[in-house]
Coordinates of C-alpha atoms (C1' of nucleotides) in Angstrom, one line a residue:
Chain A
M885 CA 32.0 83.4 -21.4
S886 CA 30.4 86.7 -22.4
K887 CA 30.1 86.1 -26.1
R888 CA 28.2 84.1 -27.8
G889 CA 27.9 83.8 -31.1
Y890 CA 28.7 83.0 -34.7
H891 CA 32.1 83.9 -33.7
H892 CA 34.2 83.1 -30.7
G893 CA 36.2 86.2 -29.9
N894 CA 39.4 84.7 -29.1
L895 CA 39.2 81.2 -30.1
R896 CA 43.6 81.0 -30.7
Q897 CA 43.7 81.9 -27.0
A898 CA 41.1 79.2 -26.2
L899 CA 42.3 76.3 -28.4
V900 CA 45.7 76.8 -26.4
E901 CA 44.1 76.2 -23.7
A902 CA 41.9 73.8 -24.1
A903 CA 45.3 71.6 -25.6
L904 CA 46.7 72.9 -22.3
G905 CA 44.1 71.2 -20.2
L906 CA 44.0 68.3 -22.1
I907 CA 47.9 67.8 -21.6
E908 CA 48.1 68.1 -18.5
S909 CA 45.0 66.1 -18.1
R910 CA 45.5 63.1 -20.5
G911 CA 49.7 63.2 -20.9
P912 CA 51.3 64.8 -23.8
A913 CA 49.3 61.1 -26.2
G914 CA 45.4 62.5 -24.7
F915 CA 46.0 66.1 -26.8
T916 CA 43.9 65.8 -29.7
L917 CA 42.8 69.0 -31.8
S918 CA 39.5 67.5 -32.9
E919 CA 39.0 67.7 -28.5
A920 CA 40.7 70.9 -27.6
A921 CA 38.2 72.1 -31.6
K922 CA 35.2 70.4 -28.9
L923 CA 36.5 71.6 -25.8
A924 CA 36.2 75.1 -27.2
G925 CA 33.0 74.7 -28.5
V926 CA 34.3 74.7 -32.3
T927 CA 35.4 73.0 -35.5
P928 CA 37.4 70.9 -35.9
A929 CA 37.8 72.7 -38.6
A930 CA 38.1 76.2 -37.2
V931 CA 41.3 75.7 -36.0
Y932 CA 42.7 76.2 -39.2
R933 CA 42.0 79.1 -39.7
H934 CA 44.3 80.1 -36.7
F935 CA 46.8 77.8 -36.2
A936 CA 49.4 75.2 -40.1
G937 CA 48.2 71.7 -37.8
R938 CA 48.0 70.3 -34.6
E939 CA 51.7 70.3 -34.1
D940 CA 51.5 73.7 -34.4
L941 CA 49.6 74.7 -31.5
I942 CA 51.1 72.7 -29.4
A943 CA 54.0 74.5 -30.1
E944 CA 52.3 77.4 -29.7
A945 CA 51.2 76.3 -26.4
A946 CA 55.7 75.2 -25.5
R947 CA 55.9 78.2 -26.5
Q948 CA 53.9 80.9 -23.9
G949 CA 55.4 78.3 -20.8
Y950 CA 58.6 78.9 -22.0
A951 CA 57.3 82.8 -21.9
I952 CA 55.9 83.0 -18.0
F953 CA 59.2 80.6 -17.3
A954 CA 61.4 82.6 -18.2
D955 CA 59.9 85.6 -16.5
V956 CA 58.7 83.3 -13.6
M957 CA 63.2 82.4 -13.7
R958 CA 64.1 86.0 -14.1
Y959 CA 61.8 87.4 -11.3
A960 CA 63.8 84.6 -9.1
Y961 CA 66.6 86.4 -9.7
E962 CA 65.9 89.2 -10.0
K963 CA 64.7 89.0 -6.0
G964 CA 67.6 87.3 -5.1
Q965 CA 69.6 90.3 -5.6
P966 CA 72.1 91.3 -4.4
S967 CA 73.0 88.2 -3.8
A968 CA 74.3 85.9 -6.0
L969 CA 74.0 83.1 -4.2
A970 CA 70.3 83.8 -2.6
S971 CA 69.2 84.4 -6.6
F972 CA 70.7 81.1 -8.1
E973 CA 68.1 79.4 -4.9
A974 CA 66.0 81.1 -6.2
T975 CA 65.9 80.0 -9.8
G976 CA 65.8 76.3 -8.5
R977 CA 63.1 76.2 -6.4
A978 CA 61.2 78.8 -8.9
Y979 CA 61.8 75.9 -11.9
L980 CA 59.4 72.8 -9.5
A981 CA 57.4 76.5 -7.8
F982 CA 56.9 76.0 -12.5
A983 CA 56.4 72.8 -13.3
R984 CA 54.0 72.8 -10.5
Q985 CA 52.1 75.2 -11.4
Y986 CA 51.9 75.1 -15.3
P987 CA 52.1 71.9 -15.4
G988 CA 50.6 71.5 -18.4
H989 CA 52.8 73.5 -20.0
Y990 CA 55.4 72.2 -18.2
I991 CA 54.3 69.0 -20.3
A992 CA 54.0 70.7 -23.6
M993 CA 57.6 72.1 -23.4
F994 CA 59.7 69.0 -22.1
E995 CA 57.7 65.6 -22.4
S996 CA 55.3 66.3 -26.0
G997 CA 58.6 65.5 -28.3
I998 CA 58.0 69.2 -30.5
S999 CA 61.5 70.6 -30.7
V1000 CA 62.7 74.1 -29.3
N1001 CA 63.8 75.2 -33.0
R1002 CA 60.2 74.4 -34.7
T1003 CA 59.5 77.4 -34.3
P1004 CA 61.1 81.0 -34.4
E1005 CA 59.6 82.4 -31.5
L1006 CA 59.2 79.0 -29.5
A1007 CA 63.6 79.1 -30.1
H1008 CA 63.2 83.0 -28.6
E1009 CA 61.1 82.2 -25.0
A1010 CA 63.4 79.1 -24.7
S1011 CA 66.2 80.8 -25.2
R1012 CA 65.5 83.4 -22.5
A1013 CA 64.8 81.3 -20.1
R1014 CA 67.8 79.1 -20.0
A1015 CA 69.3 83.2 -20.0
V1016 CA 68.7 83.7 -16.8
I1017 CA 69.6 80.7 -15.5
E1018 CA 73.1 81.1 -17.2
R1019 CA 73.2 84.5 -15.7
A1020 CA 72.4 82.9 -12.4
A1021 CA 74.7 80.6 -13.0
D1022 CA 77.7 83.2 -14.2
E1023 CA 77.2 85.0 -11.7
L1024 CA 77.8 82.7 -9.1
S1025 CA 81.3 80.5 -10.5
Q1026 CA 82.7 84.5 -10.0
H1027 CA 82.8 83.1 -6.1
I1028 CA 85.0 80.2 -7.1
P1029 CA 88.8 80.9 -7.1
P1030 CA 89.3 80.8 -11.0
S1031 CA 91.8 78.2 -10.7
K1032 CA 89.2 75.6 -9.6
R1033 CA 86.2 77.2 -10.7
P1034 CA 84.3 74.5 -12.9
P1035 CA 82.1 76.3 -16.1
A1036 CA 79.3 78.0 -15.8
A1037 CA 77.2 76.6 -17.7
M1038 CA 77.9 73.4 -17.0
F1039 CA 77.2 73.6 -12.9
S1040 CA 73.0 76.0 -15.2
A1041 CA 73.6 72.4 -16.4
H1042 CA 74.1 69.9 -13.4
I1043 CA 71.3 72.1 -11.7
W1044 CA 69.0 72.4 -14.5
A1045 CA 69.3 68.1 -14.7
M1046 CA 68.8 68.2 -11.2
S1047 CA 65.1 69.9 -11.1
H1048 CA 64.4 67.8 -13.7
G1049 CA 65.2 64.5 -12.4
V1050 CA 62.7 65.6 -9.2
V1051 CA 60.0 67.6 -11.4
E1052 CA 60.0 63.4 -13.7
L1053 CA 60.8 61.0 -11.5
F1054 CA 59.0 62.5 -7.5
A1055 CA 57.0 65.7 -8.7
R1056 CA 53.9 64.0 -10.1
N1057 CA 51.9 61.4 -9.1
S1058 CA 53.4 59.1 -11.7
P1059 CA 51.6 56.2 -11.6
G1060 CA 52.4 53.6 -8.9
T1061 CA 55.4 55.8 -8.1
A1062 CA 55.1 56.9 -4.0
S1063 CA 57.9 60.0 -4.0
P1064 CA 59.6 59.0 -1.1
F1065 CA 60.2 63.5 0.3
P1066 CA 58.2 66.2 -0.3
P1067 CA 59.8 67.7 -3.9
E1068 CA 60.6 71.3 -2.0
D1069 CA 62.5 69.5 0.0
L1070 CA 64.0 66.9 -2.2
L1071 CA 65.5 69.5 -4.8
E1072 CA 66.0 72.4 -1.6
S1073 CA 68.6 69.5 0.0
G1074 CA 70.1 68.3 -3.7
I1075 CA 71.1 71.5 -4.4
G1076 CA 72.6 72.7 -0.8
I1077 CA 74.4 70.3 -1.3
Y1078 CA 75.2 70.2 -4.1
L1079 CA 76.0 74.8 -3.4
R1080 CA 78.0 73.3 0.1
G1081 CA 80.5 70.7 -2.5
L1082 CA 81.2 74.3 -4.8
G1083 CA 82.7 75.2 -1.6
L1084 CA 79.9 78.4 -1.6
I1085 CA 78.0 77.6 1.2
A1086 CA 79.6 76.7 5.6
P1087 CA 80.5 72.9 5.2
D1088 CA 78.6 73.7 9.0
D1089 CA 75.5 74.4 8.3
Chain B
M409 CA 65.4 34.1 -38.9
S410 CA 66.5 30.5 -39.0
K411 CA 62.5 28.8 -39.3
R412 CA 60.4 29.7 -41.3
G413 CA 57.0 28.8 -41.8
Y414 CA 53.4 29.0 -40.2
H415 CA 54.5 28.8 -36.7
H416 CA 56.7 31.6 -35.7
G417 CA 59.3 30.2 -33.0
N418 CA 59.5 32.2 -30.7
L419 CA 56.9 35.6 -31.6
R420 CA 56.5 37.2 -28.1
Q421 CA 60.4 37.9 -27.5
A422 CA 60.0 39.1 -31.4
L423 CA 57.0 40.5 -31.0
V424 CA 59.0 42.5 -27.4
E425 CA 62.4 43.5 -30.2
A426 CA 60.0 45.3 -32.4
A427 CA 58.1 46.6 -30.1
L428 CA 61.8 48.1 -28.0
G429 CA 62.5 49.6 -31.9
L430 CA 59.8 51.1 -32.6
I431 CA 59.8 53.0 -29.2
E432 CA 63.3 54.5 -29.7
S433 CA 63.2 56.1 -33.2
R434 CA 59.6 56.9 -33.2
G435 CA 59.6 57.2 -29.0
P436 CA 57.2 56.1 -27.0
A437 CA 53.7 57.2 -29.4
G438 CA 55.4 56.3 -32.1
F439 CA 54.8 52.8 -31.2
T440 CA 52.0 50.4 -32.7
L441 CA 50.9 47.3 -32.0
S442 CA 50.0 46.7 -35.6
E443 CA 53.3 47.9 -37.0
A444 CA 55.3 45.6 -34.4
A445 CA 53.5 42.6 -35.1
K446 CA 54.3 43.5 -39.7
L447 CA 58.4 43.9 -38.3
A448 CA 58.2 40.9 -36.6
G449 CA 56.4 39.5 -40.1
V450 CA 52.7 38.5 -38.6
T451 CA 49.2 39.3 -38.1
P452 CA 48.2 41.4 -35.5
A453 CA 45.9 39.5 -34.7
A454 CA 48.6 37.2 -34.0
V455 CA 49.6 39.7 -31.1
Y456 CA 46.7 38.7 -28.8
R457 CA 48.0 34.3 -28.5
H458 CA 50.6 36.0 -26.2
F459 CA 49.4 39.4 -25.2
A460 CA 46.3 41.1 -23.3
G461 CA 47.2 43.6 -26.3
R462 CA 49.3 46.9 -26.1
E463 CA 49.2 48.3 -23.0
D464 CA 50.2 44.7 -22.5
L465 CA 52.7 44.9 -25.3
I466 CA 54.5 47.6 -23.8
A467 CA 54.4 46.8 -19.6
E468 CA 56.1 43.3 -20.5
A469 CA 59.0 45.8 -22.6
A470 CA 59.5 48.1 -19.4
R471 CA 59.7 44.5 -17.5
Q472 CA 62.7 43.8 -18.8
G473 CA 64.7 46.9 -19.2
Y474 CA 63.7 46.8 -15.2
A475 CA 65.4 43.6 -15.0
I476 CA 68.2 44.2 -17.8
F477 CA 68.9 47.1 -15.2
A478 CA 68.8 45.7 -11.7
D479 CA 71.8 43.2 -13.0
V480 CA 73.4 46.5 -14.5
M481 CA 73.7 47.7 -11.5
R482 CA 74.0 45.8 -9.1
Y483 CA 77.1 44.7 -11.6
A484 CA 78.6 48.0 -11.1
Y485 CA 77.8 48.1 -7.7
E486 CA 79.5 44.9 -6.8
K487 CA 82.5 46.1 -8.7
G488 CA 83.4 48.6 -6.8
Q489 CA 83.3 46.7 -3.6
P490 CA 84.4 46.7 -1.3
S491 CA 84.8 50.8 -1.3
A492 CA 81.1 52.5 -0.7
L493 CA 81.8 55.5 -2.6
A494 CA 83.2 53.5 -5.9
S495 CA 79.7 51.6 -5.5
F496 CA 77.9 54.5 -5.4
E497 CA 79.9 56.6 -8.2
A498 CA 79.9 53.1 -10.7
T499 CA 76.1 53.1 -10.7
G500 CA 75.8 56.8 -11.4
R501 CA 78.0 55.8 -14.4
A502 CA 76.2 51.7 -15.4
Y503 CA 72.7 54.1 -14.7
L504 CA 73.6 56.4 -17.9
A505 CA 75.7 53.4 -19.8
F506 CA 72.0 51.2 -19.2
A507 CA 70.4 54.3 -20.7
R508 CA 72.4 55.1 -23.6
Q509 CA 72.6 51.4 -24.2
Y510 CA 69.1 50.8 -24.4
P511 CA 67.3 53.0 -25.2
G512 CA 64.5 51.7 -26.1
H513 CA 63.8 50.3 -22.7
Y514 CA 65.0 52.8 -21.5
I515 CA 62.4 55.2 -23.1
A516 CA 59.5 51.6 -22.3
M517 CA 60.4 51.8 -18.5
F518 CA 60.8 55.6 -18.3
E519 CA 58.7 57.6 -20.9
S520 CA 55.8 55.2 -22.2
G521 CA 53.3 56.4 -18.6
I522 CA 52.9 52.9 -18.0
S523 CA 52.6 52.6 -14.1
V524 CA 55.1 50.3 -12.8
N525 CA 53.0 48.5 -10.9
R526 CA 50.8 47.4 -13.6
T527 CA 51.5 43.6 -12.9
P528 CA 53.5 42.4 -10.6
E529 CA 56.5 41.1 -12.6
L530 CA 57.1 44.4 -13.5
A531 CA 56.7 45.7 -10.0
H532 CA 59.4 43.1 -8.8
E533 CA 62.2 44.2 -11.4
A534 CA 61.4 47.7 -10.4
S535 CA 62.2 47.5 -7.4
R536 CA 65.1 45.7 -7.2
A537 CA 66.9 47.8 -9.0
R538 CA 65.9 51.1 -6.9
A539 CA 66.7 48.5 -3.8
V540 CA 70.8 48.5 -5.5
I541 CA 70.4 52.3 -5.4
E542 CA 69.6 52.8 -2.2
R543 CA 71.6 49.7 -1.1
A544 CA 74.4 51.1 -2.6
A545 CA 73.7 55.0 -0.9
D546 CA 72.8 53.5 2.8
E547 CA 76.2 52.1 2.4
L548 CA 78.0 55.1 1.8
S549 CA 75.6 57.6 4.6
Q550 CA 77.9 54.9 6.3
H551 CA 80.4 57.3 6.4
I552 CA 78.9 60.4 7.4
P553 CA 78.5 60.7 10.8
P554 CA 75.2 60.8 12.0
S555 CA 74.8 64.0 13.0
K556 CA 74.3 65.0 10.4
R557 CA 73.5 62.5 8.3
P558 CA 70.7 62.9 5.8
P559 CA 68.4 59.5 4.9
A560 CA 69.9 57.3 2.8
A561 CA 67.1 56.5 0.7
M562 CA 67.1 61.1 0.3
F563 CA 70.9 61.3 -1.4
S564 CA 69.9 57.6 -3.3
A565 CA 67.1 59.8 -4.9
H566 CA 69.2 63.0 -5.0
I567 CA 71.5 61.0 -7.7
W568 CA 69.0 59.5 -9.2
A569 CA 67.4 62.4 -10.3
M570 CA 70.4 64.5 -11.2
S571 CA 71.3 61.5 -13.3
H572 CA 67.8 61.0 -15.5
G573 CA 67.5 64.8 -15.5
V574 CA 71.2 64.5 -17.3
V575 CA 69.9 61.6 -19.5
E576 CA 66.4 63.8 -20.0
L577 CA 68.0 66.7 -20.9
F578 CA 71.3 65.8 -22.5
A579 CA 71.9 63.2 -23.5
R580 CA 69.2 62.6 -25.7
N581 CA 69.6 63.5 -29.7
S582 CA 66.3 64.9 -28.1
P583 CA 65.3 67.9 -31.3
G584 CA 67.1 70.8 -31.7
T585 CA 68.9 71.4 -28.3
A586 CA 72.9 70.8 -28.4
S587 CA 74.4 69.3 -25.6
P588 CA 76.9 71.9 -24.2
F589 CA 79.0 69.0 -22.9
P590 CA 79.1 65.3 -23.1
P591 CA 76.7 63.6 -21.1
E592 CA 79.4 61.3 -18.7
D593 CA 81.6 63.9 -18.9
L594 CA 78.1 66.4 -16.6
L595 CA 77.1 62.9 -13.9
E596 CA 81.0 62.4 -14.0
S597 CA 81.5 66.5 -12.5
G598 CA 77.6 66.6 -11.1
I599 CA 77.5 63.8 -8.2
G600 CA 81.9 64.4 -7.7
I601 CA 80.1 67.6 -6.6
Y602 CA 77.5 66.6 -4.4
L603 CA 79.2 63.3 -2.7
R604 CA 82.4 66.9 -2.2
G605 CA 79.0 67.7 -0.6
L606 CA 78.7 65.7 1.6
G607 CA 82.0 65.4 2.5
L608 CA 82.2 62.7 1.2
I609 CA 85.5 62.8 -0.6
A610 CA 88.2 65.8 -0.7
P611 CA 87.5 69.0 -1.4
D612 CA 90.8 69.5 -3.0
D613 CA 89.9 67.6 -6.1
Chain C
dT1275 C1' 21.0 106.7 -38.9
dG1276 C1' 19.9 103.6 -42.8
dT1277 C1' 21.9 100.5 -46.6
dA1278 C1' 24.8 98.1 -49.6
dC1279 C1' 29.1 95.2 -49.0
dA1280 C1' 33.5 92.9 -48.1
dT1281 C1' 35.8 90.8 -45.2
dC1282 C1' 37.0 86.7 -42.7
dA1283 C1' 36.0 83.8 -38.7
dG1284 C1' 33.4 79.6 -38.2
dT1285 C1' 30.4 75.9 -40.2
dG1286 C1' 28.8 71.1 -41.8
dA1287 C1' 29.5 67.2 -44.5
dA1288 C1' 33.3 63.8 -46.1
dC1289 C1' 37.7 62.1 -47.3
dG1290 C1' 41.3 58.2 -46.3
dC1291 C1' 44.0 56.1 -42.4
dG1292 C1' 45.1 53.6 -38.8
dC1293 C1' 44.7 51.6 -35.6
dG1294 C1' 43.3 48.2 -31.1
dT1295 C1' 41.0 44.6 -31.3
dT1296 C1' 37.3 40.2 -32.7
dC1297 C1' 36.1 36.0 -34.6
dA1298 C1' 35.6 31.4 -37.2
dC1299 C1' 39.0 30.1 -39.8
dT1300 C1' 43.0 26.3 -40.9
dG1301 C1' 46.9 24.3 -41.3
dA1302 C1' 52.1 23.0 -39.2
dT1303 C1' 53.6 20.4 -34.8
dG1304 C1' 54.1 16.5 -31.7
dT1305 C1' 52.3 12.5 -29.8
dA1306 C1' 49.6 8.0 -29.6
dC1307 C1' 48.7 4.1 -31.2
Chain D
dT322 C1' 57.7 2.9 -39.1
dG323 C1' 53.1 4.6 -40.0
dT324 C1' 48.5 6.2 -39.5
dA325 C1' 44.8 9.1 -35.9
dC326 C1' 44.3 13.1 -34.2
dA327 C1' 45.1 16.7 -30.4
dT328 C1' 46.9 21.5 -29.6
dC329 C1' 47.0 26.2 -31.0
dA330 C1' 49.7 29.0 -33.4
dG331 C1' 49.0 32.7 -36.6
dT332 C1' 46.3 34.0 -40.9
dG333 C1' 42.4 37.0 -43.5
dA334 C1' 38.7 39.8 -43.1
dA335 C1' 35.7 42.7 -40.8
dC336 C1' 34.1 45.5 -37.1
dG337 C1' 33.6 50.3 -35.6
dC338 C1' 36.5 54.9 -33.6
dG339 C1' 38.4 58.3 -33.9
dC340 C1' 41.8 60.7 -36.6
dG341 C1' 43.7 64.6 -39.0
dT342 C1' 42.8 67.8 -43.0
dT343 C1' 40.1 69.4 -47.3
dC344 C1' 36.9 72.1 -49.2
dA345 C1' 32.3 75.2 -50.9
dC346 C1' 29.8 77.5 -48.0
dT347 C1' 27.5 80.5 -44.8
dG348 C1' 26.5 83.8 -41.8
dA349 C1' 27.7 87.5 -38.1
dT350 C1' 30.5 92.1 -38.0
dG351 C1' 32.5 95.9 -39.0
dT352 C1' 33.2 99.6 -42.3
dA353 C1' 32.2 103.0 -46.6
dC354 C1' 29.0 106.2 -48.3

DNA sequence: TGTACATCAGTGAACGCGCGTTCACTGATGTAC
DNA sequence: TGTACATCAGTGAACGCGCGTTCACTGATGTAC
């Protein structure tokens, strides 16, 4: 807002933010290159100075989302240390917190239909995020007797799936469906029951 | 295919099926009224003899999806009777089976962005499906001591969330992400661990 | 400090396209007599 | 069985629209001297 004139200053980032706003308020299909340009106060053609096209803009929005996501998860993980259990639970909560706090990013990442391998940068950030969850799961799995220990990647997948399902089904103001419980409670209790099933927390809470 | 001529015969259903095919192969955004009409061998204008518009066609596709879904779930439920546990597990499996067998319907129902309350018929079928899952959860919850029994709606929500998450993250040929495990195994083991956490199946497999 | 100049971010007009939707129409079908 | 007629499913042309993308351009900015 400070600089006004022929040159924008930081159009690239302004476009990403406009795109995120549109995606958040109108859904992945409601996003339009032209409208993002208009929101940024610029002609559609100007977008091509910074991005190869429409898809490329979405990919960058998703990349920034994965970057934030990975940071948030890692922070939660570290805060839970040295307890493997606390770390694991914290990353689960962080997942939901991220989805609520950055809905535009979340949609760009998971609902826009763009491939995680579209650009190397995007793939890199995505795998960084995945690595945090898997490390948390791996440490936790050390506390299960090896004989009955499921692969760590499997229960990180379980938690990821439940988190994602809660977000998609119950955390969105999805039209017409009222959530029966606060999504935070739903996820927290779900993960709790799951961990009890793994013998990682006491059955008699 | 039997009747060819000026009148189509059963254009309404043909349009729904064309729409489902498009949604399945191109995603919810790739669906186009004009293209569905073309696929059905008809002018776009003809669609308006049977539907109020584009959205209305999608809503009908979703409605048919919920109708099948409810039937499939109920069948699984009944097959598992009189064991509450077997019924519950069967509905979980049926969820995934439905998603795989009717991908077009699944997308129309959960990813097209149309509200479940868009038409009374759609809302009706959707609540029928929900009722089956909730009944299965309710019966199962009878086997938990009342003092430590979570609301049935809560763990039907947990299972729904995990199922949906598995479908969205691991059961789609989602571009660029390879599933670490067969989704069926993932869901089966996830539900197993969860039920163990509720004390509904023995901790020692 | 002032001038000449290269750079390159953004303009504005234009494009071809497919979209959803409308409209007056046409002609196949089925029914009444 | 044959004819007249009402019905209404589908036609075909047209619409206005916003889209993503291209192109030659312009003018603000920053640098060299």
